[in-house]
CSV table of C-alpha atoms and ligand atoms in Angstrom, one decimal:
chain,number,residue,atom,x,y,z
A,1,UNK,CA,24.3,31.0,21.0
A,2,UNK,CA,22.6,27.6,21.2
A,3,UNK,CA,23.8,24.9,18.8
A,4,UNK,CA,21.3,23.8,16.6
A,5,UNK,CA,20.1,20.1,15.2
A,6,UNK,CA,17.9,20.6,12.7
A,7,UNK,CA,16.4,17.3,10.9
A,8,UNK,CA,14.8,17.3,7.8
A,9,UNK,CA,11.4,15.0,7.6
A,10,UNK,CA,8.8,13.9,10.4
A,11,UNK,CA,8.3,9.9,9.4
A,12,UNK,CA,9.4,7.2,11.4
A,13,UNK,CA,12.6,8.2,11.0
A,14,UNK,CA,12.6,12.1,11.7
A,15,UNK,CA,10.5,11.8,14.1
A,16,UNK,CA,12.4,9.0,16.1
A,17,UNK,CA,15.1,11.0,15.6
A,18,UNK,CA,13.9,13.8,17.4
A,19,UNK,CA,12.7,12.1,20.3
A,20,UNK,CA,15.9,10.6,20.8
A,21,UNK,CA,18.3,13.3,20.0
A,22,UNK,CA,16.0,15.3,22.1
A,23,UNK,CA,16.6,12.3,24.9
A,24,UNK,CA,20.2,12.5,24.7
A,25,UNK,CA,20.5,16.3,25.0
A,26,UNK,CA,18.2,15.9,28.2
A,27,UNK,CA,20.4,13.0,29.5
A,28,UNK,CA,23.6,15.7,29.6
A,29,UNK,CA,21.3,18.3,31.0
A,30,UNK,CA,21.9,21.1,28.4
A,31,UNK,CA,18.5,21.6,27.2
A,32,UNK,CA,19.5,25.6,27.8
A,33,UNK,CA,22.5,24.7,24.7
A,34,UNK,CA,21.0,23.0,22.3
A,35,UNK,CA,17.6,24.0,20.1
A,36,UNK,CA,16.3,20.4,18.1
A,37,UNK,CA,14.2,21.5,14.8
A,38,UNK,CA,12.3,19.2,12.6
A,39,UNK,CA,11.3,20.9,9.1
A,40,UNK,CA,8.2,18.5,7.7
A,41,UNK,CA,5.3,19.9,5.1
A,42,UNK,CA,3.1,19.0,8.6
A,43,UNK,CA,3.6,17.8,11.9
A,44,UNK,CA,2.5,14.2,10.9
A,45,UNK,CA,3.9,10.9,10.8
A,46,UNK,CA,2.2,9.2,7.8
A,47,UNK,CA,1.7,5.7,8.5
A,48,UNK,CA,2.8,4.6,5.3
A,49,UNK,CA,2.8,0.7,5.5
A,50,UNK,CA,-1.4,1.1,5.7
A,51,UNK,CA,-1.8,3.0,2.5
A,52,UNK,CA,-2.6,0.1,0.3
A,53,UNK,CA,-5.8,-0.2,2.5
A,54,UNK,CA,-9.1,1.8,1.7
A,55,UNK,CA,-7.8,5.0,3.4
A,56,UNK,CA,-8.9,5.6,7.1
A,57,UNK,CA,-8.9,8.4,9.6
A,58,UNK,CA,-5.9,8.0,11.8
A,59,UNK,CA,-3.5,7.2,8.9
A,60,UNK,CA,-1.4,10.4,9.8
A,61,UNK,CA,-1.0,11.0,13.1
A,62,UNK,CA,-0.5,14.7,14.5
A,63,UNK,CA,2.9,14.4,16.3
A,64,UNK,CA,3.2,18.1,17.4
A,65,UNK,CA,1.8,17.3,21.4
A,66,UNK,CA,4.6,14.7,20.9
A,67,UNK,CA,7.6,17.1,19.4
A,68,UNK,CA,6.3,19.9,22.4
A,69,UNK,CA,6.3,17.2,25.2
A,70,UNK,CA,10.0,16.5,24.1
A,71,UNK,CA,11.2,20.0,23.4
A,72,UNK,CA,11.5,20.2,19.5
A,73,UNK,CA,10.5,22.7,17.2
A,74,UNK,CA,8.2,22.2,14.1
A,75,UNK,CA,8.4,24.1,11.2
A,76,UNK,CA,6.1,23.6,8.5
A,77,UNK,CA,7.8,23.7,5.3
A,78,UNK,CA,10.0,21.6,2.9
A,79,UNK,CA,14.4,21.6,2.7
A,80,UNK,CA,14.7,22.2,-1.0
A,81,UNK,CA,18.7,23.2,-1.0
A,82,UNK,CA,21.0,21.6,1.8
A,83,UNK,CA,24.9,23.4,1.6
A,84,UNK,CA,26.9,21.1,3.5
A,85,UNK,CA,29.9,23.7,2.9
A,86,UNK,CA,27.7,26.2,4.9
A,87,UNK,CA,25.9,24.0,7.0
A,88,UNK,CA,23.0,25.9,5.7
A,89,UNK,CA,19.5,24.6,4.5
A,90,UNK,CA,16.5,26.4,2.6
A,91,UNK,CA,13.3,25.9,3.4
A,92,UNK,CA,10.4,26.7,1.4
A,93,UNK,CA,7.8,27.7,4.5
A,94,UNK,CA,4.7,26.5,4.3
A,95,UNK,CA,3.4,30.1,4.5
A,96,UNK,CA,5.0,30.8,1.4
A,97,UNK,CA,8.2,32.4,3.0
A,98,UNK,CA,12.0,30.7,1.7
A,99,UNK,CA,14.5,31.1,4.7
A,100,UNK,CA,17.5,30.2,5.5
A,101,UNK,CA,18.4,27.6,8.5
A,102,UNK,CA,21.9,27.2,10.3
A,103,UNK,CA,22.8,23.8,11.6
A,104,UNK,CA,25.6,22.5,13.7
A,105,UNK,CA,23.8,19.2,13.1
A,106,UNK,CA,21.6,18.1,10.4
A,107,UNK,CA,19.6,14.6,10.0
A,108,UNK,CA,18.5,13.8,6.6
A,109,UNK,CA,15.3,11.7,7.0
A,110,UNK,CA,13.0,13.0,4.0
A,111,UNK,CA,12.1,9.1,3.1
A,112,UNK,CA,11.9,7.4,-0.4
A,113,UNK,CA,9.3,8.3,-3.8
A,114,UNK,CA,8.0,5.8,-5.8
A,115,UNK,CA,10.2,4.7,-8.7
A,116,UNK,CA,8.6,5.9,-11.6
A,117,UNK,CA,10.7,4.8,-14.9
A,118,UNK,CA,9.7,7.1,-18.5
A,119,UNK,CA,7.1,4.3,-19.3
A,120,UNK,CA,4.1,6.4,-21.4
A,121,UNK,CA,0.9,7.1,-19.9
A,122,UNK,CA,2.2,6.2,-16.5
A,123,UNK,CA,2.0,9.9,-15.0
A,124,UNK,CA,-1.6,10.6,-16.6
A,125,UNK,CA,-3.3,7.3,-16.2
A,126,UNK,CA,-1.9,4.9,-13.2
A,127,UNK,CA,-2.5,5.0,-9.6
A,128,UNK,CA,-0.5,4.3,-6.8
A,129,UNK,CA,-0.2,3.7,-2.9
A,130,UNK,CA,2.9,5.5,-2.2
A,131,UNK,CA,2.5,8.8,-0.3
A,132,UNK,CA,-1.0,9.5,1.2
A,133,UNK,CA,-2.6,12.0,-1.1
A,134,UNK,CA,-2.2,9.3,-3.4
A,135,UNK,CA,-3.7,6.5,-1.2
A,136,UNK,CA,-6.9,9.2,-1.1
A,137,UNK,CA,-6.7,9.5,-4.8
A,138,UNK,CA,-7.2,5.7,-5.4
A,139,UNK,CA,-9.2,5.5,-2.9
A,140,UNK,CA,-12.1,8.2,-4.6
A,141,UNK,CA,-11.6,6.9,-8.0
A,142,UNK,CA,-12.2,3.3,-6.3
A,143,UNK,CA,-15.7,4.7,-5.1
A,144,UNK,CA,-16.4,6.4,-8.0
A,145,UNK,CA,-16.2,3.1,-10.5
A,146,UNK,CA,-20.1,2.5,-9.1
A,147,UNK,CA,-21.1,5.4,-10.5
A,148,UNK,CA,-19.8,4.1,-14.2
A,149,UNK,CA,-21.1,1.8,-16.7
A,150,UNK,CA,-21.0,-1.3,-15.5
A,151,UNK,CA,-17.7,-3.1,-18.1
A,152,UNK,CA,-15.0,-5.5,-17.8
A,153,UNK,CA,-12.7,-2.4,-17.3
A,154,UNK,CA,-14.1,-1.0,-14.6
A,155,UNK,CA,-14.6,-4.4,-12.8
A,156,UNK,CA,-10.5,-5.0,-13.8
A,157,UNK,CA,-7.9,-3.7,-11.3
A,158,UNK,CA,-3.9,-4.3,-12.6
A,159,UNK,CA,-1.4,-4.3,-10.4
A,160,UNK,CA,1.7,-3.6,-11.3
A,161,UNK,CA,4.6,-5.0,-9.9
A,162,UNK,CA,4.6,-7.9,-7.3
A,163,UNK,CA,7.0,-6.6,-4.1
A,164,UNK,CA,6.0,-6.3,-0.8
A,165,UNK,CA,3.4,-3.6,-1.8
A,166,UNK,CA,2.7,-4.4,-4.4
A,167,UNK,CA,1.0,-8.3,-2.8
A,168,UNK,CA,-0.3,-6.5,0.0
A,169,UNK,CA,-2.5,-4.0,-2.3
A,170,UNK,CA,-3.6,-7.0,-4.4
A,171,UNK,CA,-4.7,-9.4,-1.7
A,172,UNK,CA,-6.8,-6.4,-0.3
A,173,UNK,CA,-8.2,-5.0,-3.5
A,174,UNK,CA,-11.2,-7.6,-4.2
A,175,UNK,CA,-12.5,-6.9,-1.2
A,176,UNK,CA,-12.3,-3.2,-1.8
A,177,UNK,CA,-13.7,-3.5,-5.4
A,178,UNK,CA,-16.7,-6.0,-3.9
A,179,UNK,CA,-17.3,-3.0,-1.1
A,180,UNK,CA,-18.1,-0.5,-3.8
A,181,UNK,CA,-19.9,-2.8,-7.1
A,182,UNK,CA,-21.5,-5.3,-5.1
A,183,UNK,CA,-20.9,-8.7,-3.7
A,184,UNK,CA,-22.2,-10.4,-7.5
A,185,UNK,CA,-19.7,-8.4,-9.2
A,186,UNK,CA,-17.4,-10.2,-11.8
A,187,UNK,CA,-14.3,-8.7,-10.8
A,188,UNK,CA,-10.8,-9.5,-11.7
A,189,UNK,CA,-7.6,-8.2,-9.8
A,190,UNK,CA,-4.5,-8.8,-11.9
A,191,UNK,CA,-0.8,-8.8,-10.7
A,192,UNK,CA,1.4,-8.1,-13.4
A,193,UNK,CA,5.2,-8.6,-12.6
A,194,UNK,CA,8.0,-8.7,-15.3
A,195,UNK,CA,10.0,-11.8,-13.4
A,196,UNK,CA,9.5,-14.9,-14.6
A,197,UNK,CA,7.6,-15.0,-10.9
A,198,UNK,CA,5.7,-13.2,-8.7
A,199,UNK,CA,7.5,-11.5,-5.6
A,200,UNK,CA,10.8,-12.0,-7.1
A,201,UNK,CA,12.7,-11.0,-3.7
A,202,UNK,CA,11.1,-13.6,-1.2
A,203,UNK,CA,12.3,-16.5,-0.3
A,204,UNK,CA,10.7,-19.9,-2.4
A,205,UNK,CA,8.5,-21.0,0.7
A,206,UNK,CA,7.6,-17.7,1.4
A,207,UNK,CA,6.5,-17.0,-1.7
A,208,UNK,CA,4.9,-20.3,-2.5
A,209,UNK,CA,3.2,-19.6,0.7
A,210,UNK,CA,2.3,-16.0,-0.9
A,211,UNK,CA,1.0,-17.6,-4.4
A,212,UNK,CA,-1.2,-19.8,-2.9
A,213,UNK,CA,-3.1,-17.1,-0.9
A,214,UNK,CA,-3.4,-14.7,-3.4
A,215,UNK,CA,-4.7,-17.4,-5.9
A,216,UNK,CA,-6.9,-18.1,-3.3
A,217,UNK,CA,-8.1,-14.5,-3.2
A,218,UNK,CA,-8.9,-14.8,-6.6
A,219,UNK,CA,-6.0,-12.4,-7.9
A,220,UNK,CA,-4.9,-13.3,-11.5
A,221,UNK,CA,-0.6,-13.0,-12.1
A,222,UNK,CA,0.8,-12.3,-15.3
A,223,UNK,CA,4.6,-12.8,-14.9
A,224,UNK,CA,7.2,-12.5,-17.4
A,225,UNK,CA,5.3,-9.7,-18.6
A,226,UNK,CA,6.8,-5.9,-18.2
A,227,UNK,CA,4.9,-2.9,-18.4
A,228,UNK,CA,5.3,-1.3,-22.1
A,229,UNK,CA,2.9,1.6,-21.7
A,230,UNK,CA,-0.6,2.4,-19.6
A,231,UNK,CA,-3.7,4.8,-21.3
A,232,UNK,CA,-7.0,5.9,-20.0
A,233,UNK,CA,-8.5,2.1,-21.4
A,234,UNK,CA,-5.5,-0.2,-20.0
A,235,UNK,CA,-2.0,-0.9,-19.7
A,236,UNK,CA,0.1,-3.4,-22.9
A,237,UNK,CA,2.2,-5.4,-21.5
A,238,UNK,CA,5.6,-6.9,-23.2
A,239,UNK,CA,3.9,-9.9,-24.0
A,240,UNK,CA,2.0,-8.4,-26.3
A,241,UNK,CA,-0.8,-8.6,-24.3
A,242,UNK,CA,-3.4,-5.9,-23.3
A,243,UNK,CA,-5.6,-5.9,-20.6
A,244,UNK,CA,-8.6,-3.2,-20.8
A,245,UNK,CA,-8.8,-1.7,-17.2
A,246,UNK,CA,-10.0,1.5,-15.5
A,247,UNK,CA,-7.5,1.1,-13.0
A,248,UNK,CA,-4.0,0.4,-12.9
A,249,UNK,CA,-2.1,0.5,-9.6
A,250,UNK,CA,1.9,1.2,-9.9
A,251,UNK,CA,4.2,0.0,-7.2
A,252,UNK,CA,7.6,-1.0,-8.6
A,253,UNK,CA,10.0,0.3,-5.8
A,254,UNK,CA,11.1,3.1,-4.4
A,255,UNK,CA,14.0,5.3,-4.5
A,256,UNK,CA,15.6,7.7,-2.0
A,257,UNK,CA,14.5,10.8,-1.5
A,258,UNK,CA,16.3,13.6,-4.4
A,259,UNK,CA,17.8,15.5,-1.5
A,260,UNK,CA,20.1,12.5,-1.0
A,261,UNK,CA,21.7,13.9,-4.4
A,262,UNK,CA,23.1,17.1,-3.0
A,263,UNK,CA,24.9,15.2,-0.4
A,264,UNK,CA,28.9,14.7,-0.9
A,265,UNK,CA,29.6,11.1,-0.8
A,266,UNK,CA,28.5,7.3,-2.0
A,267,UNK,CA,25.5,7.2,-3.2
A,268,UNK,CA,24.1,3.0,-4.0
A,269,UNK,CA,21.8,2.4,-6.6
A,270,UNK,CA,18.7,3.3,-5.0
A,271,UNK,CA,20.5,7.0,-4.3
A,272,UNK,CA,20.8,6.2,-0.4
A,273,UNK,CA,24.2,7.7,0.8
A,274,UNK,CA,26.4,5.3,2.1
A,275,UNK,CA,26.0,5.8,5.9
A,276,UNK,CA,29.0,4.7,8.6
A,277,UNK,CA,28.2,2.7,11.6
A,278,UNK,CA,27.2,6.0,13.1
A,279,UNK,CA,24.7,7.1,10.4
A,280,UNK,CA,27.2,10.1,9.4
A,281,UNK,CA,27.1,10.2,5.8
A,282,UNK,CA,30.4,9.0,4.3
A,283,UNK,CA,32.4,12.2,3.7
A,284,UNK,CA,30.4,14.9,5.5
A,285,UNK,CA,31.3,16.2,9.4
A,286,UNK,CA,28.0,17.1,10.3
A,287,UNK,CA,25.0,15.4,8.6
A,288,UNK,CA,23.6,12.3,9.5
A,289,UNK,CA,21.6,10.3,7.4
A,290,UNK,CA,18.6,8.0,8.5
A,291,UNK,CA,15.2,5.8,7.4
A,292,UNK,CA,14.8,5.0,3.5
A,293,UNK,CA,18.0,8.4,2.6
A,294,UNK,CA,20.9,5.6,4.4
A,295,UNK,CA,22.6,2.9,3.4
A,296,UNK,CA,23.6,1.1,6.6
A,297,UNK,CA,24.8,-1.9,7.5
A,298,UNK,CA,22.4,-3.8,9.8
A,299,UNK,CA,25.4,-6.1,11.1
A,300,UNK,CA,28.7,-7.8,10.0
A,301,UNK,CA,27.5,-10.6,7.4
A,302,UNK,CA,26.7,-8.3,5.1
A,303,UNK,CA,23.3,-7.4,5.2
A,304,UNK,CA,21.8,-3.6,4.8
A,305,UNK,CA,18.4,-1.7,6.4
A,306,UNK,CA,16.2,-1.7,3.4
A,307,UNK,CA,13.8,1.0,3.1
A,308,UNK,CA,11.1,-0.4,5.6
A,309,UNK,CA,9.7,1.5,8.8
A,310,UNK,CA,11.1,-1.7,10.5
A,311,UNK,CA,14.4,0.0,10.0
A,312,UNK,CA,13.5,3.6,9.8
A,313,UNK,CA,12.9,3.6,13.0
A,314,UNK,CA,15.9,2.3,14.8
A,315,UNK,CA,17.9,4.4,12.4
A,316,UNK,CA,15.7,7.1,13.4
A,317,UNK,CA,17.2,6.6,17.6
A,318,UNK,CA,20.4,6.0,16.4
A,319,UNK,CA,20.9,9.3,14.1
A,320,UNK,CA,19.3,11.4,16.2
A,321,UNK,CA,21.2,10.0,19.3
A,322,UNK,CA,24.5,10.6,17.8
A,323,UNK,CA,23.3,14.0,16.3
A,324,UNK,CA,23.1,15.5,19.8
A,325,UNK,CA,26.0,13.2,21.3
A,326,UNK,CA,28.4,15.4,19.8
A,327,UNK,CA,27.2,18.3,20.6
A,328,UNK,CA,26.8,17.2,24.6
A,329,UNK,CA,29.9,14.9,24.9
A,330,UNK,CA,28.0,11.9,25.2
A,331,UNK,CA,29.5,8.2,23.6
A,332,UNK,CA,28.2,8.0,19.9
A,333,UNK,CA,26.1,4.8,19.3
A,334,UNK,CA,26.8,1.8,16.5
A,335,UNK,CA,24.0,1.3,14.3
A,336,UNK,CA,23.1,-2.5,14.4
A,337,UNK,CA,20.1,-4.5,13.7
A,338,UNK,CA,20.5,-8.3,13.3
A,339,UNK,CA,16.8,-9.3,13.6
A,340,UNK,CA,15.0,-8.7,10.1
A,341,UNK,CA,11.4,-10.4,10.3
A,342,UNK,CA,8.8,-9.8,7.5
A,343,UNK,CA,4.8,-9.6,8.0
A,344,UNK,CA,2.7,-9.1,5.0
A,345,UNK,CA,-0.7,-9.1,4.8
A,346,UNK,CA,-2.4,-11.3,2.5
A,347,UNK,CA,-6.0,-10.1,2.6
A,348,UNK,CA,-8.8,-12.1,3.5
A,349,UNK,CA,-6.5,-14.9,3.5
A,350,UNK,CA,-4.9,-13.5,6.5
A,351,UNK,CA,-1.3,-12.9,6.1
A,352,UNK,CA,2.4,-14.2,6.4
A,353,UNK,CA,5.2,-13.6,8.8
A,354,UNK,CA,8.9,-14.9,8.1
A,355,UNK,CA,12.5,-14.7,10.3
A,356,UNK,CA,15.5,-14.2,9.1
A,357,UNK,CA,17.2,-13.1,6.0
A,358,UNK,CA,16.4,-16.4,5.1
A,359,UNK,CA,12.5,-15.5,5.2
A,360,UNK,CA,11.8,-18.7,7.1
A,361,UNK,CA,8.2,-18.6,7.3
A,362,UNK,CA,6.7,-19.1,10.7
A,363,UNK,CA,3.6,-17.5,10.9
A,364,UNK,CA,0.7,-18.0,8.6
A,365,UNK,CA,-3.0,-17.1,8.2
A,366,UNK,CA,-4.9,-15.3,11.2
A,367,UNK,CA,-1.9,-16.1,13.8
A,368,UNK,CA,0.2,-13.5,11.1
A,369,UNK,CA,-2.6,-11.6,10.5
A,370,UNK,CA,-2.9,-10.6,14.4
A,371,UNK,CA,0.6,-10.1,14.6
A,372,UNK,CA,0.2,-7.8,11.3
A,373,UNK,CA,-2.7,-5.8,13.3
A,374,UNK,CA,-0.9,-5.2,16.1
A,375,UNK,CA,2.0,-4.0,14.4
A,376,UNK,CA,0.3,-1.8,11.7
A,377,UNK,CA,-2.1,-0.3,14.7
A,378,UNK,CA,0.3,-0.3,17.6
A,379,UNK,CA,3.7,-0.2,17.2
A,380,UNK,CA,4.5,1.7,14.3
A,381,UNK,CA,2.3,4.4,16.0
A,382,UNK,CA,3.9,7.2,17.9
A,383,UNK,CA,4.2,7.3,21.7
A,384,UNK,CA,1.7,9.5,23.7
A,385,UNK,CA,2.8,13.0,24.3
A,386,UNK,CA,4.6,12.1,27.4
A,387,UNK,CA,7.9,13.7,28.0
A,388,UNK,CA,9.5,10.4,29.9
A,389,UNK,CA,7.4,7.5,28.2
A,390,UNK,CA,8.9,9.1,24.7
A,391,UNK,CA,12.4,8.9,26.2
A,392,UNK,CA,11.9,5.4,27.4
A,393,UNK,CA,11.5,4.4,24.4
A,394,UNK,CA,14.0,6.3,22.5
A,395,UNK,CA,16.9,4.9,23.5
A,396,UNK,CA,19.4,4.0,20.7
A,397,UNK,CA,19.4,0.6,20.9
A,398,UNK,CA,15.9,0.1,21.7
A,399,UNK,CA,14.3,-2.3,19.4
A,400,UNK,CA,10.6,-3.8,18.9
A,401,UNK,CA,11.2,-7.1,18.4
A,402,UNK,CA,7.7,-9.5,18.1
B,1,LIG,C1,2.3,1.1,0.6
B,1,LIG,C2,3.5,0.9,1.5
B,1,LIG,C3,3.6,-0.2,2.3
B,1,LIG,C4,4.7,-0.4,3.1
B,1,LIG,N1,4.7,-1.5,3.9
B,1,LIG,C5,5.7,-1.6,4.8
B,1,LIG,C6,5.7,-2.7,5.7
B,1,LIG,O1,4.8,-3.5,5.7
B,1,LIG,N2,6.7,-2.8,6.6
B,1,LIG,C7,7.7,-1.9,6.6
B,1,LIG,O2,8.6,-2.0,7.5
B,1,LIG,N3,7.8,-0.9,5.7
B,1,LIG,C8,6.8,-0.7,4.8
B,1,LIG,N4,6.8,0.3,3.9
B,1,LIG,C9,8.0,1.2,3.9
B,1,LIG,C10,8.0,2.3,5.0
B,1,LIG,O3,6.8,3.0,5.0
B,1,LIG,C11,9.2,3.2,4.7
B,1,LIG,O4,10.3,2.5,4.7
B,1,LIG,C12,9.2,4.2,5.9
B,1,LIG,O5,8.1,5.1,5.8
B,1,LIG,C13,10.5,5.0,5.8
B,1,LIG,O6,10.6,5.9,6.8
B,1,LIG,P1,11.3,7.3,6.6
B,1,LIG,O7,11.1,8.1,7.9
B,1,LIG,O8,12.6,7.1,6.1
B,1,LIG,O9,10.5,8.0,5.4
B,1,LIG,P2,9.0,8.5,5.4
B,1,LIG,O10,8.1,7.7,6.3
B,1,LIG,O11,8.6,8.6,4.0
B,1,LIG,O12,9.0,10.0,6.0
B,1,LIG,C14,9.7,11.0,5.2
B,1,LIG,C15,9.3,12.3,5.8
B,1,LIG,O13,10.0,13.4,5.2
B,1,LIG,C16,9.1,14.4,4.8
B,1,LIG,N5,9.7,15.1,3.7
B,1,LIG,C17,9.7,14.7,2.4
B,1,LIG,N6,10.3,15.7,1.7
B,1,LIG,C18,10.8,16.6,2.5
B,1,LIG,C19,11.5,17.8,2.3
B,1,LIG,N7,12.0,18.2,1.1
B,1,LIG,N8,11.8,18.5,3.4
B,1,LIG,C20,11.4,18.1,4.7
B,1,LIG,N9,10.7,17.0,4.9
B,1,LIG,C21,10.4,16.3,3.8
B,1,LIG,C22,7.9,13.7,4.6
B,1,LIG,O14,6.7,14.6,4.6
B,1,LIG,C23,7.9,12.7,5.8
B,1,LIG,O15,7.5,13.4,7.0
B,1,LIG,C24,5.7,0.6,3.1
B,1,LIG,C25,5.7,1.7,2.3
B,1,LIG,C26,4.6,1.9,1.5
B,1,LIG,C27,4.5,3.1,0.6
């Protein structure tokens, strides 16, 4: 019977994953011996770093030419019970069906969910960028403010928390909000972050490289202030303050995907497993963990992938790599990733680009901002359906570096 590597999830990590584990099965020549599976709701690689932007056609591509060109199987469905014991998974079919699926290897690459903390009214009446039927959701309440009474609140966008995404949606929202009431408008984009600064987690001249842009794209920050509760008029903030709005954006962080939780092993506080230099969850023979599910070390000074495609992606070669390496007898591969850069887009601005851990900033304005392009058009894509481009590529320690 053929051995089977079945990998849960189709983002940059699943889907790297199955190009390369599909790679390394080919590079022993027993294609015949071993079956690759990849179990996503669709065979599409949702380009999540875009969806703060006004959603556009070609944020998902279709990576099924892709999976076929390599080999792999697509089954459209969801894992919802993984039994490590049994190296068994469930999977709710998207045709309605539940089945059960052997494994001899299985890659855990389901992604991360926006962290949503038991604040009231956040469920009902906030917004958010995190998965794309909820880019699309913003995106038609966004058109439909024209349509309503022209008021303060439905010219006031909050933001709520001041990470990576949530900068990047502020810097881009006036101009969304000016595309739909006008160009005379009185709009007012607020960033509300409960630090006693806005993004907390970049470096000072990154960040005072951040406030001056997004002051300059007119986006008001209210820091210090946490989020106490959000209703279908506005959000009250711990201040004591309330700010009547129509629209309030959420986008405090992310946590691991809930199938991480029915993993044995380490587990860190954003419920990654602890992953060893191979990506084998701590614990466990025969799963492999990858993207925004691992907790991996991207070298020996200490520092870890956080959950950004950036990583998902080489995590994505490496797991898959060393998912079919056993099976064919070939060397397992060393995660390792020294070169963390950062590239946010700021907006009309233009946009910021750092090096280092150290976020040294060395790009700014439209020089970023084309880097930022290329990046968020090109090479996060997937490659063409091409059998031997794909494998070119795929190799483990392959690494776009700009
Ligand atoms: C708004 C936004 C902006 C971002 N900006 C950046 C950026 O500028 N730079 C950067 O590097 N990163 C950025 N990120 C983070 C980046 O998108 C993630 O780190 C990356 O998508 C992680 O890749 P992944 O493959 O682990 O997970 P995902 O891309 O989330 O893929 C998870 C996959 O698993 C599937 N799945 C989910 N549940 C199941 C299940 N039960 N069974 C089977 N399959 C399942 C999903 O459908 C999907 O195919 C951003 C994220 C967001 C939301």
């Amino acid at each position: 019977m053929r051995k089977h590597i079945l990998i849960a999830g189709s983002g940059f990590a699943g889907t790297w994953a199955a190009i390369s584990a599909a790679r390394a099965v080919a590079l022993a020549g027993k294609e015949a011996e071993v079956a690759i599976t990849v179990v996503s709701p669709s065979a599409n690689l949702v380009i999540r770093p875009r969806l703060y932007e006004a959603v556009i056609e070609d944020m998902n591509p279709d990576i099924k030419p892709l999976l076929d060109a390599v080999g792999v199987q697509h089954v459209a469905g969801t894992v919802t019970e993984i039994s490590s014991d049994a190296r068994r998974v469930t999977v709710a079919r998207a045709d309605g069906q539940a089945v059960q699926m052997h494994y001899d290897k299985f890659v855990l690459a389901a992604g991360s969910q926006l962290f949503t903390p038991p604040i009231p009214g956040l469920h009902e009446h906030s917004f958010n960028v995190d998965q794309l039927e909820n880019a699309r959701k913003l995106e038609a309440h966004i058109r439909s403010l024209a349509a309503r009474t022209p008021t303060g609140a439905r010219n006031t966008v909050v933001i709520a928390g001041s990470g990576l995404t949530g900068i990047e949606t502020a810097a881009d929202m006036g101009g969304r909000l000016k595309a739909v009431l006008g160009d005379d408008a009185e709009i007012r984009v607020i960033l509300v972050e409960q630090a006693s600064t806005i993004a907390p987690h970049l470096s000072a001249a990154a960040r005072a490289v951040v406030e001056g842009a997004l002051a300059e794209c007119g986006v008001e920050f209210k820091v210090g202030a946490g989020v106490v509760s959000i209703d279908a008029q506005g959000i009250e903030l711990s201040s004591g303050e309330r700010v009547e709005s129509d629209t309030i954006v959420w986008t405090a962080g992310a946590r691991a995907h809930a199938l991480a939780a029915q993993i044995p092993g380490e587990h860190d506080r954003l419920g990654r497993l602890v992953a060893d230099a191979c990506l084998r969850a701590r614990g466990t023979g025969d799963i492999f963990v990858t993207g925004d599910v691992a907790r991996a070390a991207t070298d020996d000074l200490g520092h870890f992938a956080l959950m950004s495609c950036q990583h998902a992606m080489s995590l994505g070669r490496v797991a898959g790599h060393n998912a079919a390496a056993e099976l064919v007898g070939l060397p397992l591969h060393s995660y390792s990733q020294p070169k963390y850069v950062t590239c946010l887009d700021l907006g009309p601005w233009g946009a910021l680009y750092t090096e280092g851990w150290g976020q040294q900033v060395s790009l700014v304005r439209e020089d970023a901002k084309s880097l930022k392009r290329e990046i968020t058009t090109k090479w996060i894509y997937p490659p063409a359906p091409d059998r031997e481009a794909a494998f070119a590529v795929a190799n483990p320690d392959f690494v776009i570096v700009p």
